[in-house]
Coordinates of N, CA and C in Angstrom, one line a residue:
M18 N 12.5 -10.5 -30.2 CA 12.8 -8.7 -30.1 C 13.5 -8.2 -29.0
A19 N 14.2 -7.1 -28.9 CA 15.0 -6.9 -27.9 C 14.4 -6.6 -26.6
K20 N 14.6 -7.5 -25.2 CA 14.2 -7.2 -24.3 C 14.2 -5.3 -24.1
P21 N 13.3 -5.1 -23.4 CA 13.8 -3.3 -23.5 C 14.9 -3.5 -22.1
S22 N 15.1 -2.3 -22.5 CA 16.8 -1.6 -21.3 C 16.4 -1.5 -20.4
R23 N 15.0 -1.0 -20.0 CA 15.0 -0.6 -19.0 C 13.8 -1.4 -18.4
P24 N 13.7 -1.2 -16.9 CA 13.0 -1.8 -16.0 C 11.2 -1.1 -16.1
L25 N 10.0 -1.6 -16.3 CA 8.8 -1.3 -16.3 C 8.8 -1.5 -14.7
I26 N 7.5 0.1 -14.3 CA 6.9 0.0 -12.8 C 5.4 0.3 -12.7
L27 N 4.5 0.3 -12.5 CA 3.6 0.5 -12.0 C 3.3 0.3 -11.0
I28 N 2.3 1.9 -10.8 CA 2.4 2.3 -9.8 C 1.3 3.3 -9.3
S29 N 0.6 2.8 -8.0 CA -0.4 3.7 -7.3 C -1.0 3.9 -6.3
N30 N -2.1 4.6 -5.9 CA -2.1 4.8 -4.3 C -3.1 4.8 -4.2
D31 N -3.1 4.9 -2.8 CA -5.2 5.4 -2.5 C -5.4 6.5 -1.6
D32 N -4.3 7.9 -1.8 CA -4.8 8.4 -2.1 C -4.8 10.1 -2.8
G33 N -4.6 10.1 -3.9 CA -5.2 10.4 -5.5 C -3.8 10.6 -6.4
Y34 N -4.5 11.0 -8.1 CA -2.8 10.9 -8.7 C -2.2 12.2 -8.4
E35 N -2.6 13.6 -7.4 CA -1.8 14.1 -7.4 C -1.2 14.5 -5.6
A36 N -1.4 13.2 -5.3 CA -1.2 13.2 -4.2 C 0.1 13.7 -3.9
R37 N 0.7 14.2 -2.9 CA 2.5 14.1 -3.1 C 3.3 13.2 -3.2
G38 N 2.8 12.3 -2.0 CA 4.0 10.8 -2.0 C 3.9 10.4 -2.8
I39 N 2.8 9.6 -4.4 CA 2.8 8.7 -5.5 C 3.6 10.4 -6.4
N40 N 3.4 11.3 -6.5 CA 4.3 11.8 -7.2 C 5.7 12.1 -7.2
C41 N 6.1 12.4 -5.4 CA 7.4 12.5 -5.1 C 8.1 10.5 -5.1
L42 N 7.6 9.7 -5.7 CA 7.6 8.5 -6.2 C 8.3 8.2 -6.9
V43 N 7.0 8.7 -7.9 CA 7.7 9.2 -9.5 C 8.7 9.4 -9.6
D44 N 9.3 10.5 -9.6 CA 10.3 11.2 -9.2 C 11.8 10.4 -8.9
M45 N 11.8 9.2 -8.0 CA 12.4 9.3 -6.9 C 13.2 7.6 -8.1
L46 N 11.8 6.8 -8.5 CA 12.0 6.1 -9.4 C 12.1 5.8 -11.1
S47 N 12.4 7.0 -11.5 CA 12.3 8.0 -12.9 C 13.1 7.3 -13.7
P48 N 14.7 7.5 -12.4 CA 15.5 7.3 -13.4 C 15.9 6.0 -14.0
M49 N 15.4 5.0 -12.2 CA 16.1 3.8 -12.8 C 14.8 3.4 -13.6
A50 N 13.7 3.3 -14.2 CA 12.7 2.5 -14.7 C 11.9 3.4 -15.6
D51 N 11.2 2.5 -16.7 CA 10.2 3.3 -17.4 C 9.0 3.0 -16.0
I52 N 8.0 4.0 -16.1 CA 6.7 4.5 -15.1 C 5.5 4.9 -15.6
V53 N 4.7 3.5 -15.1 CA 3.4 4.2 -15.1 C 2.5 4.5 -14.0
V54 N 2.1 5.1 -14.3 CA 1.0 5.7 -13.0 C -0.3 5.6 -13.0
C55 N -0.8 5.4 -12.6 CA -2.7 4.6 -12.9 C -2.8 5.0 -11.3
A56 N -3.7 6.3 -11.3 CA -3.8 5.9 -9.6 C -5.8 6.9 -9.6
P57 N -6.1 6.4 -8.2 CA -8.0 7.9 -8.4 C -7.0 8.8 -8.6
E58 N -8.8 9.6 -9.0 CA -8.5 10.8 -9.4 C -8.9 11.5 -8.4
G59 N -9.3 11.2 -7.0 CA -9.4 11.1 -5.4 C -9.4 10.4 -4.6
P60 N -9.0 10.6 -3.4 CA -8.1 9.9 -1.9 C -9.6 8.9 -2.0
R61 N -9.0 8.1 -1.4 CA -9.6 6.2 -1.5 C -9.4 5.4 -0.7
S62 N -9.3 6.5 0.7 CA -8.5 5.9 2.3 C -10.0 4.1 2.4
G63 N -8.9 3.3 2.9 CA -9.6 3.0 3.4 C -10.7 2.1 2.7
F64 N -10.6 1.9 1.0 CA -11.3 1.5 0.4 C -10.2 -0.6 -0.2
S65 N -9.3 -0.9 0.7 CA -9.0 -2.0 0.4 C -8.1 -2.5 -0.3
C66 N -9.6 -3.9 -0.4 CA -9.0 -4.7 -1.9 C -10.2 -4.2 -3.0
A67 N -11.4 -3.4 -3.2 CA -12.1 -3.3 -2.9 C -12.2 -2.9 -4.9
F68 N -13.0 -3.5 -5.6 CA -13.0 -3.3 -7.4 C -14.4 -2.8 -7.1
S69 N -15.4 -2.1 -8.3 CA -16.2 -1.3 -8.9 C -16.9 -2.7 -9.4
A70 N -18.5 -3.0 -10.0 CA -19.1 -4.0 -10.0 C -20.0 -3.2 -9.9
T71 N -20.2 -2.2 -10.3 CA -21.6 -1.1 -10.3 C -21.7 0.0 -11.3
T72 N -20.6 0.3 -11.4 CA -20.0 1.4 -11.6 C -18.7 2.1 -12.5
P73 N -19.6 2.2 -14.0 CA -18.6 2.3 -15.4 C -17.2 3.3 -14.3
L74 N -15.9 2.4 -15.4 CA -14.8 2.9 -15.3 C -14.1 4.1 -15.9
L75 N -13.5 5.1 -16.0 CA -13.7 6.1 -17.1 C -11.1 6.2 -16.9
L76 N -10.7 6.3 -17.5 CA -9.6 6.8 -17.2 C -9.0 8.1 -18.8
T77 N -7.7 8.5 -17.9 CA -8.0 10.3 -17.5 C -6.1 10.7 -18.2
L78 N -5.6 10.3 -19.2 CA -4.2 10.6 -19.5 C -3.6 12.1 -19.0
R79 N -3.4 12.3 -17.9 CA -2.9 13.2 -17.3 C -1.7 13.9 -17.8
Q80 N -0.1 13.4 -17.8 CA 0.6 13.3 -18.1 C 1.8 12.8 -19.1
R81 N 1.9 12.8 -20.0 CA 3.2 12.1 -20.5 C 4.7 12.6 -20.8
R82 N 4.9 12.0 -20.4 CA 7.0 12.2 -20.4 C 8.1 11.4 -20.1
E83 N 9.0 11.6 -21.3 CA 10.1 11.0 -21.9 C 9.9 9.8 -20.5
G84 N 9.8 8.6 -20.8 CA 10.5 7.8 -19.1 C 9.3 7.3 -18.6
V85 N 8.1 8.3 -18.3 CA 6.9 8.3 -17.7 C 4.9 8.4 -18.1
E86 N 4.2 7.4 -17.9 CA 2.8 8.3 -18.2 C 2.4 7.9 -16.9
I87 N 1.0 9.3 -16.5 CA 0.4 9.1 -15.6 C -1.4 9.2 -15.8
W88 N -1.7 8.0 -15.4 CA -3.2 7.9 -15.7 C -4.5 8.5 -14.2
S89 N -5.5 9.0 -14.6 CA -6.2 8.3 -13.2 C -7.3 8.0 -14.2
C90 N -8.3 7.4 -12.5 CA -9.3 6.6 -13.2 C -10.1 7.1 -12.1
N91 N -11.3 6.3 -12.3 CA -12.5 6.9 -11.2 C -12.5 6.2 -10.7
G92 N -12.4 4.9 -10.3 CA -12.6 3.8 -8.9 C -11.6 4.0 -8.3
T93 N -11.8 2.0 -7.7 CA -11.1 2.1 -6.5 C -9.3 1.9 -6.7
P94 N -8.3 2.0 -5.7 CA -7.4 1.6 -6.0 C -6.5 0.1 -6.9
V95 N -7.7 -0.8 -6.6 CA -7.5 -2.5 -7.3 C -7.8 -1.6 -8.6
D96 N -8.9 -1.3 -8.8 CA -9.8 -0.9 -10.7 C -8.4 0.0 -11.3
C97 N -7.8 0.6 -10.4 CA -6.5 1.7 -11.4 C -5.4 0.0 -11.6
V98 N -5.6 -0.7 -11.2 CA -4.2 -1.9 -11.3 C -5.3 -2.7 -12.1
K99 N -6.3 -3.1 -12.5 CA -6.5 -3.9 -13.4 C -7.1 -2.7 -14.8
M100 N -7.8 -2.6 -14.4 CA -7.4 -0.7 -15.5 C -6.4 -1.3 -16.4
A101 N -4.7 -0.5 -15.7 CA -3.6 -0.2 -16.2 C -3.2 -1.9 -16.4
L102 N -3.8 -2.8 -16.2 CA -2.8 -3.8 -17.0 C -4.0 -4.0 -18.6
A103 N -5.2 -4.3 -18.2 CA -5.7 -4.2 -19.1 C -6.0 -3.6 -20.6
E104 N -5.7 -2.0 -20.1 CA -5.7 -1.0 -21.1 C -4.6 -0.3 -22.2
I105 N -4.2 -0.4 -20.7 CA -2.6 1.6 -20.8 C -1.8 0.1 -20.6
I106 N -1.2 -0.8 -20.3 CA 0.5 -1.8 -20.4 C 0.0 -3.3 -21.6
T107 N -0.3 -2.7 -22.6 CA -0.8 -3.9 -23.5 C -0.1 -4.5 -24.3
D108 N 1.4 -4.1 -23.8 CA 2.4 -4.7 -25.4 C 3.6 -4.8 -24.0
R109 N 3.6 -5.1 -23.1 CA 4.5 -5.4 -21.9 C 4.3 -5.8 -20.3
R110 N 4.6 -6.8 -19.4 CA 4.2 -7.0 -18.6 C 5.1 -6.3 -17.1
P111 N 4.1 -5.6 -16.3 CA 5.3 -4.7 -15.9 C 6.6 -6.0 -15.2
D112 N 7.6 -5.6 -14.5 CA 8.5 -6.0 -13.7 C 8.3 -5.9 -12.4
M113 N 7.6 -5.1 -11.4 CA 7.0 -4.9 -10.9 C 5.9 -3.5 -10.4
V114 N 4.9 -3.6 -9.5 CA 3.8 -3.3 -8.6 C 3.6 -2.8 -7.6
I115 N 4.0 -1.3 -7.5 CA 4.5 -0.2 -6.3 C 3.0 0.0 -6.1
G116 N 2.6 0.3 -4.9 CA 1.8 1.3 -4.4 C 1.8 2.4 -3.1
G117 N 1.8 3.5 -3.0 CA 2.6 5.1 -2.5 C 3.0 5.9 -3.3
I118 N 3.7 6.4 -2.4 CA 4.0 6.5 -0.8 C 2.7 6.6 -0.3
N119 N 1.7 6.1 0.3 CA 1.1 6.4 1.2 C 1.3 7.8 2.4
H120 N 0.0 8.6 2.8 CA 0.2 9.2 4.4 C -0.2 8.9 5.0
G121 N 1.0 8.8 5.6 CA -0.3 8.0 7.0 C 0.7 6.4 6.9
D122 N 0.6 6.1 8.3 CA 1.4 4.4 8.2 C 0.3 2.7 7.7
N123 N 0.3 2.0 7.5 CA -0.4 0.7 7.3 C 0.0 -0.3 8.2
A124 N 1.1 -0.1 8.8 CA 1.6 -1.2 9.9 C 0.0 -2.2 10.8
S125 N 0.5 -3.0 10.8 CA -0.3 -4.2 11.1 C -1.6 -4.2 10.5
V126 N -2.2 -4.4 11.5 CA -4.3 -4.4 11.6 C -4.8 -3.3 10.0
N127 N -4.0 -2.4 10.3 CA -3.8 -0.8 9.6 C -3.9 -1.7 7.7
S128 N -3.1 -2.8 7.5 CA -2.8 -3.2 6.1 C -4.1 -3.8 5.3
H129 N -5.4 -4.4 6.4 CA -6.1 -4.9 6.2 C -6.9 -4.0 6.0
Y130 N -7.1 -2.4 5.9 CA -8.3 -1.8 5.7 C -7.2 -1.5 4.6
S131 N -6.2 -1.0 4.3 CA -5.3 0.1 3.3 C -5.6 -0.4 1.9
G132 N -6.2 0.6 0.8 CA -6.1 1.0 -0.6 C -4.7 0.9 -1.1
T133 N -3.8 1.3 -0.4 CA -2.6 1.5 -1.0 C -1.3 -0.5 -1.1
M134 N -2.4 -0.8 -0.1 CA -1.9 -2.7 0.2 C -2.7 -2.9 -0.5
G135 N -3.8 -2.9 -0.7 CA -5.3 -3.0 -2.0 C -4.1 -3.2 -3.5
V136 N -3.9 -2.4 -3.6 CA -2.7 -2.0 -4.9 C -2.4 -3.1 -4.7
T137 N -1.1 -3.4 -4.2 CA 0.0 -4.6 -3.4 C -0.6 -5.7 -3.5
I138 N -1.1 -6.0 -2.6 CA -1.6 -7.2 -3.3 C -3.0 -7.6 -3.9
E139 N -2.9 -6.9 -5.2 CA -3.5 -6.8 -6.2 C -2.3 -7.6 -7.5
G140 N -0.9 -7.2 -7.4 CA -0.3 -7.0 -8.3 C -0.2 -8.3 -8.1
C141 N 0.0 -8.6 -6.9 CA 1.2 -9.7 -6.3 C 0.2 -10.9 -6.4
M142 N -0.6 -11.6 -6.9 CA -2.2 -11.5 -7.0 C -1.9 -12.1 -8.9
K143 N -1.3 -11.2 -9.6 CA -1.1 -11.4 -10.7 C 0.9 -12.0 -10.7
Y144 N 1.1 -12.5 -10.3 CA 2.0 -12.5 -9.9 C 3.3 -11.7 -9.9
I145 N 3.6 -10.7 -10.0 CA 3.8 -9.5 -10.2 C 4.7 -9.5 -9.0
P146 N 6.4 -9.2 -8.6 CA 6.2 -9.0 -7.7 C 6.3 -7.2 -7.5
S147 N 5.5 -7.0 -6.0 CA 4.6 -5.7 -5.6 C 5.1 -5.4 -3.4
V148 N 4.9 -4.3 -3.9 CA 5.6 -3.8 -2.2 C 4.6 -2.3 -2.9
A149 N 4.5 -2.4 -1.1 CA 3.8 -0.7 -0.3 C 5.1 -0.4 0.5
F150 N 4.9 1.8 0.1 CA 5.6 1.7 0.9 C 4.9 2.7 1.4
S151 N 5.1 2.8 3.5 CA 4.3 4.1 3.7 C 4.6 5.1 4.9
I152 N 4.4 5.9 5.2 CA 4.9 6.8 6.3 C 3.6 7.6 6.8
C153 N 4.3 7.1 8.4 CA 4.0 7.8 9.3 C 3.5 9.3 9.7
D154 N 3.0 10.2 8.5 CA 3.0 10.8 8.7 C 0.7 10.8 7.7
H155 N 0.3 11.8 8.1 CA -0.9 11.6 7.1 C -1.0 12.8 7.2
R156 N 0.3 14.8 6.7 CA -0.1 15.8 6.0 C 0.5 15.8 4.7
A157 N -0.3 16.4 4.3 CA -0.5 16.5 2.7 C 1.3 17.1 1.9
D158 N 1.8 18.0 3.2 CA 3.1 18.0 2.3 C 4.2 17.4 3.3
A159 N 3.7 16.1 3.9 CA 5.0 15.1 4.4 C 6.2 15.7 3.7
D160 N 7.3 15.3 4.3 CA 8.7 15.2 3.1 C 9.3 13.9 3.4
F161 N 8.9 13.3 2.0 CA 10.0 12.0 1.7 C 10.5 11.9 1.7
E162 N 12.2 12.8 1.2 CA 13.6 13.0 0.8 C 14.2 12.1 1.6
P163 N 13.8 11.9 3.6 CA 14.8 11.3 4.1 C 14.8 9.7 3.3
L164 N 13.4 9.5 2.6 CA 12.5 7.6 2.3 C 13.6 7.8 0.7
R165 N 14.4 8.4 -0.1 CA 14.7 7.8 -1.2 C 15.7 7.1 -1.9
P166 N 16.8 7.2 -0.5 CA 17.9 6.2 -1.0 C 17.5 5.1 -0.4
Y167 N 16.6 4.8 0.7 CA 15.4 3.3 1.6 C 14.7 3.1 -0.2
I168 N 14.3 3.7 -0.7 CA 13.1 3.0 -1.5 C 13.7 2.9 -3.0
V169 N 15.1 3.5 -4.2 CA 15.5 2.9 -4.4 C 16.4 1.7 -4.5
E170 N 17.0 1.8 -3.0 CA 17.8 0.6 -2.4 C 16.6 -0.7 -2.9
F171 N 15.4 -0.2 -1.6 CA 14.2 -1.7 -1.7 C 13.8 -2.2 -2.8
T172 N 13.3 -1.2 -4.1 CA 13.2 -1.4 -5.7 C 14.3 -2.1 -6.0
R173 N 15.3 -0.8 -6.8 CA 16.7 -2.2 -6.8 C 16.8 -3.7 -6.6
R174 N 16.7 -3.8 -5.6 CA 16.3 -5.3 -4.4 C 15.6 -5.6 -5.4
V175 N 14.3 -5.4 -5.6 CA 13.1 -6.5 -5.5 C 12.8 -6.9 -7.1
L176 N 14.3 -5.7 -7.7 CA 13.7 -6.0 -9.6 C 14.5 -6.9 -9.9
A177 N 16.2 -7.1 -9.3 CA 17.4 -8.2 -9.1 C 16.2 -9.0 -9.1
E178 N 16.1 -9.0 -7.9 CA 16.4 -10.8 -7.1 C 14.5 -11.1 -6.6
G179 N 13.5 -10.4 -6.9 CA 12.4 -11.0 -7.0 C 11.7 -11.5 -5.7
L180 N 10.6 -11.5 -6.4 CA 10.2 -12.1 -3.8 C 9.6 -13.5 -4.4
P181 N 9.2 -14.0 -3.0 CA 8.5 -15.5 -3.1 C 7.2 -15.1 -3.9
K182 N 7.2 -16.5 -5.0 CA 5.2 -16.1 -5.2 C 4.3 -16.0 -4.4
G183 N 3.2 -15.2 -4.4 CA 2.2 -15.1 -3.4 C 3.0 -14.4 -1.9
V184 N 4.1 -13.7 -2.0 CA 4.1 -12.5 -0.9 C 5.0 -11.1 -1.7
C185 N 3.7 -10.3 -1.3 CA 4.5 -8.9 -1.2 C 4.7 -8.3 0.2
L186 N 5.4 -7.1 -0.1 CA 6.0 -6.3 0.9 C 5.3 -5.9 1.7
N187 N 5.2 -5.1 2.5 CA 4.6 -4.0 3.5 C 5.5 -3.1 4.1
I188 N 6.4 -1.5 3.4 CA 7.0 -1.6 3.8 C 7.2 0.1 4.9
N189 N 6.7 0.4 6.4 CA 6.5 1.1 6.7 C 7.7 1.9 7.1
F190 N 7.8 3.3 6.5 CA 8.7 4.9 7.3 C 8.1 5.5 8.4
P191 N 8.9 5.4 9.7 CA 8.5 6.0 10.7 C 9.0 8.0 10.6
V192 N 8.4 8.8 11.1 CA 9.0 9.7 10.8 C 10.1 10.0 12.6
V193 N 11.5 10.4 11.6 CA 12.1 10.4 12.4 C 13.8 11.4 12.5
E194 N 14.1 11.8 12.7 CA 15.6 12.7 12.1 C 16.5 12.3 11.8
A195 N 16.5 10.6 12.4 CA 17.4 9.2 11.3 C 16.6 8.3 12.0
F196 N 16.6 7.6 10.4 CA 16.2 6.1 11.1 C 17.3 5.4 12.4
S197 N 16.6 4.6 12.6 CA 17.4 3.4 13.7 C 18.7 2.6 12.5
G198 N 17.2 1.9 11.4 CA 18.2 1.1 10.7 C 16.3 0.3 9.5
V199 N 16.5 -0.6 10.0 CA 14.9 -1.2 9.4 C 15.3 -2.7 9.6
R200 N 14.2 -2.8 9.7 CA 13.7 -3.9 10.4 C 12.5 -4.8 9.4
V201 N 13.2 -6.2 9.2 CA 12.5 -7.3 8.5 C 11.3 -7.5 9.7
C202 N 10.3 -7.8 9.9 CA 9.3 -8.3 11.2 C 8.0 -8.7 11.0
R203 N 7.1 -8.4 12.1 CA 6.0 -9.6 11.8 C 4.7 -8.3 12.5
M204 N 3.6 -9.3 11.5 CA 2.5 -7.8 11.9 C 2.3 -7.3 13.6
A205 N 2.6 -6.9 13.9 CA 2.1 -6.6 15.6 C 0.5 -6.5 15.7
E206 N -0.5 -7.5 16.9 CA -1.8 -7.4 17.2 C -2.0 -6.6 17.6
A207 N -3.1 -6.1 17.0 CA -3.8 -4.7 17.3 C -4.4 -4.7 17.0
S208 N -5.6 -3.7 17.1 CA -7.2 -3.1 17.3 C -7.9 -1.8 17.4
W209 N -8.7 -1.7 17.1 CA -9.2 -0.3 17.5 C -10.4 0.3 18.2
T210 N -10.4 0.9 18.6 CA -11.7 1.4 20.1 C -12.2 2.4 19.2
N211 N -14.1 2.6 19.8 CA -14.0 4.1 19.7 C -14.4 4.3 18.4
E212 N -14.8 2.7 18.0 CA -15.0 3.2 16.2 C -16.1 4.2 15.7
L213 N -16.9 4.9 16.4 CA -17.7 5.1 16.6 C -18.7 6.7 16.7
R214 N -18.4 7.8 16.0 CA -18.5 8.9 17.0 C -20.3 9.8 16.2
K215 N -20.9 9.9 17.5 CA -22.3 10.1 16.6 C -22.9 10.9 17.4
C216 N -23.2 11.6 16.2 CA -23.9 13.8 16.5 C -25.6 13.1 15.6
H217 N -25.5 14.3 16.4 CA -27.1 14.4 16.3 C -27.4 15.7 15.2
H218 N -28.2 15.7 14.1 CA -28.1 16.8 13.0 C -28.9 17.6 13.5
P219 N -29.1 18.7 13.1 CA -30.4 19.5 13.3 C -31.5 19.6 12.6
R220 N -32.3 18.2 11.5 CA -32.5 18.8 11.3 C -33.6 17.3 11.5
G221 N -32.9 16.4 13.3 CA -33.8 15.6 13.2 C -33.1 14.5 13.2
Y222 N -31.9 14.3 12.9 CA -32.2 12.4 12.9 C -30.5 12.6 13.6
D223 N -30.2 11.1 13.7 CA -28.6 10.9 14.2 C -27.6 10.3 13.2
Y224 N -26.3 11.0 13.1 CA -25.7 9.9 12.0 C -24.4 10.5 12.9
Y225 N -22.6 9.4 11.8 CA -21.8 9.4 12.9 C -21.2 8.7 12.1
W226 N -19.7 9.4 12.2 CA -18.3 9.6 12.4 C -17.5 8.4 12.2
M227 N -16.6 7.2 11.3 CA -15.6 6.3 12.1 C -14.9 7.5 12.3
V228 N -14.2 7.1 13.5 CA -13.3 7.8 13.9 C -12.7 6.7 14.4
G229 N -12.1 6.4 16.0 CA -11.4 4.8 15.8 C -9.7 5.6 17.3
T230 N -9.3 4.7 17.6 CA -8.8 4.6 18.6 C -8.0 3.8 18.3
Y231 N -6.2 4.3 17.9 CA -5.8 2.4 18.0 C -5.1 2.3 18.4
Q232 N -4.7 0.7 19.2 CA -4.0 -0.2 20.6 C -3.4 -0.4 19.9
N233 N -1.8 -0.9 20.3 CA -0.5 -1.6 20.2 C -1.2 -2.9 21.2
D234 N -1.8 -4.3 21.0 CA -2.1 -5.3 21.8 C -0.7 -5.7 22.2
E235 N 0.3 -5.8 21.7 CA 1.6 -6.7 22.5 C 3.1 -5.9 22.4
P236 N 2.7 -3.6 23.4 CA 3.5 -2.9 22.9 C 4.6 -3.2 23.3
E237 N 5.1 -4.9 24.2 CA 6.6 -4.7 25.0 C 7.4 -6.2 23.0
S238 N 6.5 -6.4 22.7 CA 7.4 -7.3 22.2 C 8.1 -6.7 20.7
D239 N 9.5 -7.2 20.7 CA 9.9 -6.4 20.1 C 10.2 -7.0 18.2
D240 N 9.3 -7.7 18.4 CA 10.0 -8.4 17.1 C 8.5 -8.1 15.7
T241 N 8.1 -6.9 16.4 CA 6.5 -6.6 15.7 C 7.1 -5.1 14.7
D242 N 6.7 -4.5 13.4 CA 6.0 -3.9 12.7 C 6.2 -2.5 13.5
N243 N 4.8 -2.4 14.0 CA 5.0 -1.2 15.9 C 5.7 -0.9 16.4
W244 N 6.8 -1.9 17.3 CA 7.9 -1.8 17.9 C 9.0 -1.7 17.3
A245 N 8.8 -1.4 16.0 CA 10.2 -0.9 14.3 C 9.7 0.1 14.6
L246 N 8.9 0.8 14.2 CA 7.8 2.2 13.9 C 8.4 2.8 14.7
Q247 N 8.2 2.4 16.5 CA 8.4 3.4 17.5 C 9.6 3.7 18.0
H248 N 10.5 2.8 17.7 CA 11.6 3.0 17.7 C 13.1 3.4 16.5
G249 N 12.3 4.1 15.9 CA 12.1 4.8 14.7 C 12.8 3.9 13.7
Y250 N 12.6 2.5 13.6 CA 12.9 1.4 12.6 C 12.5 1.5 11.0
I251 N 13.0 1.4 9.6 CA 11.8 1.7 8.5 C 11.4 0.3 9.0
A252 N 10.5 -0.7 8.7 CA 9.7 -1.8 9.2 C 9.0 -2.6 7.7
I253 N 9.8 -3.5 7.3 CA 9.5 -4.5 6.6 C 8.6 -5.2 6.7
T254 N 7.0 -6.0 6.7 CA 6.5 -7.1 6.6 C 6.3 -7.9 5.3
P255 N 7.2 -9.2 5.1 CA 6.3 -9.9 3.9 C 4.9 -9.7 4.3
T256 N 4.2 -9.8 3.8 CA 2.6 -10.1 3.6 C 2.3 -11.4 2.4
T257 N 1.8 -11.8 3.4 CA 1.1 -13.5 1.7 C -0.2 -13.0 1.2
I258 N -0.3 -13.9 -0.4 CA -1.3 -13.6 -0.2 C -2.8 -14.8 0.3
D259 N -2.2 -15.7 0.6 CA -2.3 -16.9 1.0 C -2.5 -16.6 2.4
V260 N -4.2 -17.3 2.5 CA -4.3 -16.6 4.4 C -5.0 -17.6 5.1
T261 N -4.5 -18.9 4.4 CA -5.4 -19.9 5.4 C -4.4 -20.4 6.3
A262 N -4.7 -20.8 7.7 CA -4.5 -20.5 9.1 C -4.3 -22.3 9.1
Y263 N -3.0 -22.6 8.9 CA -2.2 -24.1 8.1 C -2.1 -25.1 10.3
E264 N -1.8 -23.6 11.1 CA -1.0 -24.7 12.5 C -3.6 -25.1 12.7
A265 N -4.4 -24.1 12.1 CA -5.4 -24.6 12.7 C -6.5 -25.6 11.5
L266 N -5.9 -25.5 10.2 CA -5.6 -26.2 9.6 C -5.4 -28.0 9.9
R267 N -4.3 -28.2 10.4 CA -3.5 -29.6 11.0 C -4.4 -29.7 12.3
Q268 N -4.7 -28.6 13.3 CA -5.9 -29.0 14.2 C -7.2 -29.8 13.8
M269 N -7.9 -29.4 12.9 CA -9.0 -28.9 13.1 C -9.3 -30.4 11.7
K270 N -8.0 -31.7 11.5 CA -8.2 -32.6 11.0 C -9.8 -33.9 11.1
D271 N -9.6 -34.2 12.0 CA -10.5 -34.2 12.9 C -11.8 -34.1 12.6
W272 N -12.5 -32.9 12.1 CA -13.4 -32.5 11.4 C -13.7 -33.3 10.7
E273 N -12.8 -34.4 9.6 CA -13.3 -34.4 8.5 C -14.4 -35.8 8.8
K274 N -15.0 -36.6 7.6 CA -15.6 -36.8 7.7 C -16.3 -37.9 7.0

């Protein structure tokens, strides 16, 4: 059988299949690849790598046109990737999995909570080159056009060169008039504080909102994703699936008996 002439990219997100970010991504990449979108039917921010163990899942074909299929799923971002690989893309293996474009950054510790990164990690665990794209702009009408040449370039490069086994890319874009450049950097040490807002309901009980203030715990370090974004650079953070702390592993060898 002849090899397909165009690569196949599976795209998902955590903002929902109707979000501007994912639709702009399809527009950017459909000239260079066949696209299958399988994304949540609505927002699923903060779902990380969660999957549905007790909820029946549904797939809905939303659109089909030349080189593009768009599906929605009632589950999580990871559910969408699993469903697409098992039920939609049955005749070939995707050449790449992409999460995004996310409305809001996923730098530093935010990557642990991100459903966009959940998509990318799931793809990476399936040994498919995987990338997450995010912009530091939560607005529904965020302007994604300045990202176009970079997203096309990064995607072409990953398709051509691949990625190391067990490594995916977390790519974040600042909101600036002109990008300062591109930095390949580590994730910053950071933390969330004041994460709960307590409210009192008129019916007599307390309830809580998850909110919080983000804090960069090493603002002067110039090799981090936070520093890059704050100085107008596109931040690329290679991210590993293997979370073993190898230095600690070596130091703790004397625990063995």
